[in-house]
Tab-separated table of C-alpha atoms in Angstrom:
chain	number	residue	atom	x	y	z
A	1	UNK	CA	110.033	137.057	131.701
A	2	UNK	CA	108.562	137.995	128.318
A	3	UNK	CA	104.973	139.050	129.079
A	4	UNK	CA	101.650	137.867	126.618
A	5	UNK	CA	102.234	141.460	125.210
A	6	UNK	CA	105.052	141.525	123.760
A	7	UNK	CA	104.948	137.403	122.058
A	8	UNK	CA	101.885	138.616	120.898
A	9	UNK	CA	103.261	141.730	119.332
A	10	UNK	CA	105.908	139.858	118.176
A	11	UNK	CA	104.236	137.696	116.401
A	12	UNK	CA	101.839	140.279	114.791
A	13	UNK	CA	105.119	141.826	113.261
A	14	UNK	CA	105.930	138.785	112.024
A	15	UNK	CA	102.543	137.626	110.642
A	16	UNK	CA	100.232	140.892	110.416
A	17	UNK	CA	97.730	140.990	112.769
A	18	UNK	CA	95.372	139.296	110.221
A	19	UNK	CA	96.831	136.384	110.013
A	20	UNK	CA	97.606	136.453	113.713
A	21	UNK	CA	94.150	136.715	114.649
A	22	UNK	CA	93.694	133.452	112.482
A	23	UNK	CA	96.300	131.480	114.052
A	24	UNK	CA	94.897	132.394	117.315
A	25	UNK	CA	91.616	130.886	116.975
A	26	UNK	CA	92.443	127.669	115.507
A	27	UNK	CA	92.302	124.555	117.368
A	28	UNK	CA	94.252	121.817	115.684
A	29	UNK	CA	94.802	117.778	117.586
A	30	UNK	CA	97.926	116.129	116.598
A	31	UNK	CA	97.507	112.768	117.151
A	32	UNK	CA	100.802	111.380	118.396
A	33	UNK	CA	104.198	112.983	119.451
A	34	UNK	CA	106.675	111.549	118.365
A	35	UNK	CA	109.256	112.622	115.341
A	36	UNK	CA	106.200	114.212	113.410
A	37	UNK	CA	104.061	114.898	115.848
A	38	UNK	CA	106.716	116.985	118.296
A	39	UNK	CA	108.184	118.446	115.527
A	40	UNK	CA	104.657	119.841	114.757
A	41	UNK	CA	103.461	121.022	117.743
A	42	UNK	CA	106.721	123.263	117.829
A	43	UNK	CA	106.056	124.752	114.677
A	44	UNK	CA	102.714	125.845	115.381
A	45	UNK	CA	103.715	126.680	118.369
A	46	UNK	CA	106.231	129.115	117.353
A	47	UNK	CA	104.103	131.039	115.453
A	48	UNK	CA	101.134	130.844	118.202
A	49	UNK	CA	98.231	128.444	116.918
A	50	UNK	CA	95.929	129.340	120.025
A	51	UNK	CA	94.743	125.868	120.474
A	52	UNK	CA	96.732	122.560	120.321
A	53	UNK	CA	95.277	118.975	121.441
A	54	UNK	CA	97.672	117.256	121.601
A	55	UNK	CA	97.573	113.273	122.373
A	56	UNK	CA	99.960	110.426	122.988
A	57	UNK	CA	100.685	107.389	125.077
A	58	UNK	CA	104.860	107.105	124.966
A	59	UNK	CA	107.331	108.168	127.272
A	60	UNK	CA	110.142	109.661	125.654
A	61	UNK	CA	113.344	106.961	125.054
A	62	UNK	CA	116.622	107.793	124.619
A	63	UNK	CA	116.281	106.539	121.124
A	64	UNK	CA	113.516	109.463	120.456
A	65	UNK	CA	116.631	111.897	120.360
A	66	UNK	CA	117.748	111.495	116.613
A	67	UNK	CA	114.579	113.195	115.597
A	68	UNK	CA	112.017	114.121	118.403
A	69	UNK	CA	111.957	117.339	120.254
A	70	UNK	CA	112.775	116.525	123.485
A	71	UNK	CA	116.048	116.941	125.437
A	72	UNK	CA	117.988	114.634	127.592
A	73	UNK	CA	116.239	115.444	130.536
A	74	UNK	CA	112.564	114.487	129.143
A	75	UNK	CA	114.210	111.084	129.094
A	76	UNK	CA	111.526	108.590	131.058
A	77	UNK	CA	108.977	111.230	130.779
A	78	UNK	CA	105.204	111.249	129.285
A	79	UNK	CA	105.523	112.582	125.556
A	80	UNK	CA	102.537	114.838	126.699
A	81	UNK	CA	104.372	116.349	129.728
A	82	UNK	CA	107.826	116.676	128.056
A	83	UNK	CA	106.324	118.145	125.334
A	84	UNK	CA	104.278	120.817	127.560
A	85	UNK	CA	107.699	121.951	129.063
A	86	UNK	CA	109.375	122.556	125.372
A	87	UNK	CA	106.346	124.355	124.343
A	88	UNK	CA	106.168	126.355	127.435
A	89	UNK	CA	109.652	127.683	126.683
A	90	UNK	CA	108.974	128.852	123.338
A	91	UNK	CA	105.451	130.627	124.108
A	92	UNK	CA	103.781	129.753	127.950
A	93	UNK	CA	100.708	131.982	126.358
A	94	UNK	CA	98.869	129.244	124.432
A	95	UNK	CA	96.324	126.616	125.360
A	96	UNK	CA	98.109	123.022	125.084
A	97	UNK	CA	95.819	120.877	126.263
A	98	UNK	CA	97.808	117.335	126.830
A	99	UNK	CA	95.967	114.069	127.082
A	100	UNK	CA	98.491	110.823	127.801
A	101	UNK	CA	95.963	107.892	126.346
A	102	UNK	CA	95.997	105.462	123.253
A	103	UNK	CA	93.839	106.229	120.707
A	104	UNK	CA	91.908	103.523	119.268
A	105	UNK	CA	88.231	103.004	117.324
A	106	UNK	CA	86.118	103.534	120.198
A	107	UNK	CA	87.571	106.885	121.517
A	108	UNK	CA	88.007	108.506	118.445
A	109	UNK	CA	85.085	109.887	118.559
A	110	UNK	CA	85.196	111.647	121.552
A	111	UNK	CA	88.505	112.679	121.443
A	112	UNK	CA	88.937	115.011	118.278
A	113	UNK	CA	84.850	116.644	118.654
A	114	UNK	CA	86.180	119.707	119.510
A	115	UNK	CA	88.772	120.310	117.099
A	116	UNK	CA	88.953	121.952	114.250
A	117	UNK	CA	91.732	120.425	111.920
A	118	UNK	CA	93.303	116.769	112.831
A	119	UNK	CA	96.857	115.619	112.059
A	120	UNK	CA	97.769	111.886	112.191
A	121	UNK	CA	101.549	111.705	113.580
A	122	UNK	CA	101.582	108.005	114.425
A	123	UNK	CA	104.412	106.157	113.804
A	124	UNK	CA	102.563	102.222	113.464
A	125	UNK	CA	101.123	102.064	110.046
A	126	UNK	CA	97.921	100.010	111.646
A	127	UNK	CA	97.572	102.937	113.952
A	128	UNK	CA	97.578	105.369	110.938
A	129	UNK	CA	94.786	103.829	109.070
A	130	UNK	CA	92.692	103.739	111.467
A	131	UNK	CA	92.690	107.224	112.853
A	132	UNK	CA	92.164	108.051	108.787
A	133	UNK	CA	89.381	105.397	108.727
A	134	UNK	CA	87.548	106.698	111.771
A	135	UNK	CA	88.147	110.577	110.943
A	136	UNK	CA	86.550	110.455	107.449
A	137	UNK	CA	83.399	108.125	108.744
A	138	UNK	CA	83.095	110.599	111.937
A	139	UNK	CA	84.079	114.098	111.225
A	140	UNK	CA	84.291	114.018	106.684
A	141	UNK	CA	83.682	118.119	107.388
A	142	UNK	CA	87.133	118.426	109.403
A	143	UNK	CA	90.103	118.583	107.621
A	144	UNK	CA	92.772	115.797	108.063
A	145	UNK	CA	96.113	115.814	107.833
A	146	UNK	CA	98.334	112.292	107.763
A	147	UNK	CA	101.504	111.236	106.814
A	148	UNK	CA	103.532	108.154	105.324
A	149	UNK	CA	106.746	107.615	103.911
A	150	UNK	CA	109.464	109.832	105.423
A	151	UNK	CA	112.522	107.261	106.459
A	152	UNK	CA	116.437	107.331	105.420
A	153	UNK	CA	118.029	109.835	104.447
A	154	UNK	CA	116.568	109.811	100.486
A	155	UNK	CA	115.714	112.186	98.328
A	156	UNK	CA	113.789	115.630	100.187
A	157	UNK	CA	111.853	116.293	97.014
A	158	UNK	CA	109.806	113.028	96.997
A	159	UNK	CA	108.610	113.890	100.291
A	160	UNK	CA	105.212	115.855	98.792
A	161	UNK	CA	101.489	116.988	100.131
A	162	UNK	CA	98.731	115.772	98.239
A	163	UNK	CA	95.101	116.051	98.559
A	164	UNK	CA	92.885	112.601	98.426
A	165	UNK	CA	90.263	113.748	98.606
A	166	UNK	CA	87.305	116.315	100.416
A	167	UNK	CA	89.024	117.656	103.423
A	168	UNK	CA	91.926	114.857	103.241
A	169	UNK	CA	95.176	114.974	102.853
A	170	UNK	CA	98.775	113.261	103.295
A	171	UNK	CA	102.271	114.140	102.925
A	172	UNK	CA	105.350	111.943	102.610
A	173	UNK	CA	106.930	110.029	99.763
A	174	UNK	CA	104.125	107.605	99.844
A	175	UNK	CA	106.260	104.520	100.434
A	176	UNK	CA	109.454	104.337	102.122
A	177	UNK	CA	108.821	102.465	105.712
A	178	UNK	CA	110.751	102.652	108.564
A	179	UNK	CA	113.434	99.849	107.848
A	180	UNK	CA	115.252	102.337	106.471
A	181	UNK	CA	115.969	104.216	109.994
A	182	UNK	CA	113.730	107.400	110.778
A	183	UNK	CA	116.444	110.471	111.092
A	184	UNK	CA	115.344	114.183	112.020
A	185	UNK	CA	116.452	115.817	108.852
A	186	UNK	CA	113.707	114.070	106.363
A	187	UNK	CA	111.044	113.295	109.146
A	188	UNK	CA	111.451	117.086	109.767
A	189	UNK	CA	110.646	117.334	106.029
A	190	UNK	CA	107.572	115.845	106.204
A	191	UNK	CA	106.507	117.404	109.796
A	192	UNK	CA	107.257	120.608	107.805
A	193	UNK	CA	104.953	119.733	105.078
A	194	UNK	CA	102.217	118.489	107.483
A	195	UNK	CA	102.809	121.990	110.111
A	196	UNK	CA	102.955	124.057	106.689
A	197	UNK	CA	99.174	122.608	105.146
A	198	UNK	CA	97.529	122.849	108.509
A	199	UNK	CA	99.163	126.805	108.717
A	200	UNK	CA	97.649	127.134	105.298
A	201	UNK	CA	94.441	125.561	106.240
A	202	UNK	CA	93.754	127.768	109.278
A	203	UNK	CA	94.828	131.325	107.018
A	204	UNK	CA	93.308	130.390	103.865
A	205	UNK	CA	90.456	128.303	105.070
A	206	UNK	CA	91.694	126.258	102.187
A	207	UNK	CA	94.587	124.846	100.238
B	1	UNK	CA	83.048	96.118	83.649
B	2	UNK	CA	85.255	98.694	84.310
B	3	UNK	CA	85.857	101.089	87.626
B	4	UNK	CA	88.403	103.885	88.720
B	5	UNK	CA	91.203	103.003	91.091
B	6	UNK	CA	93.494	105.853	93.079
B	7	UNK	CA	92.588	107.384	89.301
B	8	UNK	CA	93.546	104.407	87.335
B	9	UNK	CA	91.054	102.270	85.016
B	10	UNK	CA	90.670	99.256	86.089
B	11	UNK	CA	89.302	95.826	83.883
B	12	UNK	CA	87.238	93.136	85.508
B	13	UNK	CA	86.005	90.221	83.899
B	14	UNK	CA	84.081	88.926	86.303
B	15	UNK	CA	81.655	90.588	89.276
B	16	UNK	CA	84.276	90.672	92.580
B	17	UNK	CA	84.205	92.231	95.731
B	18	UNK	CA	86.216	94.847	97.323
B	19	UNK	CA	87.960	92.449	99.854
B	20	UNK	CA	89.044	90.336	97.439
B	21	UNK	CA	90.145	93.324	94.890
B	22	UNK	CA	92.403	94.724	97.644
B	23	UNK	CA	93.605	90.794	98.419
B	24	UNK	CA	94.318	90.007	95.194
B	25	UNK	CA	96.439	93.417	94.777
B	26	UNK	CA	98.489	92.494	97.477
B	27	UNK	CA	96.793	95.254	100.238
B	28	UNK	CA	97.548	94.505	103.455
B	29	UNK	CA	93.954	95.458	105.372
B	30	UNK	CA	95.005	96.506	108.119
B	31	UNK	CA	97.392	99.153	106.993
B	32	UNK	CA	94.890	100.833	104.308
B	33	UNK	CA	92.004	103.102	104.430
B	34	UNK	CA	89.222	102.928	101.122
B	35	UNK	CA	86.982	105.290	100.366
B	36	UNK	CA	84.462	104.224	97.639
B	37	UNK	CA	82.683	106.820	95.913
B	38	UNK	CA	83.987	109.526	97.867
B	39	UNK	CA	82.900	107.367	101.409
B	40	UNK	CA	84.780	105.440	104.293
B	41	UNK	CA	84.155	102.077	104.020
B	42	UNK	CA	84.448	100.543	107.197
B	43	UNK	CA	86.715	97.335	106.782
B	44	UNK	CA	84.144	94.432	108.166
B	45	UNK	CA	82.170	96.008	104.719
B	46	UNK	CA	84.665	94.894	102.215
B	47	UNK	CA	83.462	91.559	101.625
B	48	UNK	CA	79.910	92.588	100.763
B	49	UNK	CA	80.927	95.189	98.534
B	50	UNK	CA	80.807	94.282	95.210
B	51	UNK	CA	82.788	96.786	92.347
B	52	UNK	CA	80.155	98.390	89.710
B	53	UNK	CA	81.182	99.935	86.542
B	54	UNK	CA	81.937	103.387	86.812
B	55	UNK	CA	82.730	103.066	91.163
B	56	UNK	CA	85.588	105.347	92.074
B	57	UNK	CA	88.186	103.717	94.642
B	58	UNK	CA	90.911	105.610	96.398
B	59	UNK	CA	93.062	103.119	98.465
B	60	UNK	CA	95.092	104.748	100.914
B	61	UNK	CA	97.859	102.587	101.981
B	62	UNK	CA	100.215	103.423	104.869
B	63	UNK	CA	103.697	102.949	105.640
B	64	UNK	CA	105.573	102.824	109.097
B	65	UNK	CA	107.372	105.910	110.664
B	66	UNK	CA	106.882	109.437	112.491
């Protein structure tokens, strides 16, 4: 078994212990885990975000395999427990703290108080708008990450992060909805872009 | 009268409110997010909005998939 020691070491090799000390301390929610939002939480994962939140609902389906992070065996499982055991296999060090509800307008508010930077990974579009809604009117000061627009099998470089505005953000091509099939390689794209901002957020304290 | 949406200049001839802006642009409410001015607007607001000259809009519209 790899101890703390030498991940930690590891990663300060990697990233300088600078930057390490950064990634450490942050505490980022991803709401939703499901072809963004696993995809994500592995990313930061791997290189040791101290602090993930991370919420969902789902059980993972056999159709979740074309893009999520889950294996055959998470089949039937909570997203938030089958998610805990691929994280635990790539660093058991962290703090993943797991909650299995449905977010909605009243909870919001309670939910994401103690985090530092929030990422929508939702797949509904209603569900989207209003974690983005309820964010900006509760926590304006936090930055938020969403994400639209990331189906098929189109062109990679429409897939782009923009800022909207104070502390908001969203990546994706802006319009392509899920008719046309959601496949790993360009949801990964925009997971990417969505993982990459939030790294940048938490080492540059801006973008 | 004349306001700023998502950066665009936007004409009106006659005084209308935000509900029936987004409406008449084809938004679909429940998929969007506004923030007027640089603020949320919570949705049951719309209606009682009405769009001043120089207001800044940023509609946020979202799209299935994740």
């Amino acid at each position: 078994m790899i101890s703390r020691e030498q991940i930690d070491e590891a990663l300060i090799i990697r990233h300088t212990a600078e930057v390490q000390e950064k990634l450490k301390n942050a505490r980022v929610a991803i709401a939703g885990l499901g072809g963004l939002g696993s995809n994500i939480a592995v990313m930061l994962t791997r290189i040791g975000v101290g602090h993930l939140h991370l919420l969902d609902f789902d059980r993972v389906d056999i159709t979740n395999l074309n893009r999520q992070q889950y294996f055959m065996k998470h089949v039937g499982m909570f997203k938030t427990q089958a998610i805990k055991d691929v994280l635990q296999n790539i660093n058991p060090y962290l703090e993943t703290e797991c909650e299995n509800i449905h977010v909605n307008e009243e909870n919001v508010g309670n939910l994401f108080k103690d985090d530092d930077i929030i990422c929508e990974a939702f797949d509904l579009p209603e569900n989207k708008a209003m974690l983005a809604r309820k964010v900006r009117e509760l926590y304006p000061e936090k930055p938020f990450i969403c994400a639209s627009g990331m189906s098929g099998y189109g062109d990679s470089n429409s897939i782009v992060t923009k800022k909207i505005g104070n502390n908001w953000y969203m990546c994706g091509d802006g319009g392509s909805n899920s008719n046309g099939g959601l496949m790993s390689p360009r949801v990964m794209i925009c997971a990417a872009h969505e993982a990459n901002l939030i790294t940048k957020l938490i080492v540059d304290g801006k973008v | 009268m004349t306001f700023k949406a998502n950066g665009n200049d936007i004409e009106l001839n006659e005084a209308m409110d935000l509900k029936t802006w987004l409406l008449s642009m084809g938004y679909r409410l429940e998929v969007i997010a506004c923030e007027l001015n640089e603020e949320i607007i919570d949705p049951k607001d719309y209606e009682s909005i009405i769009l001043k000259e120089n207001d800044s809009l940023e509609v946020v519209s979202f799209v299935g998939g994740g």
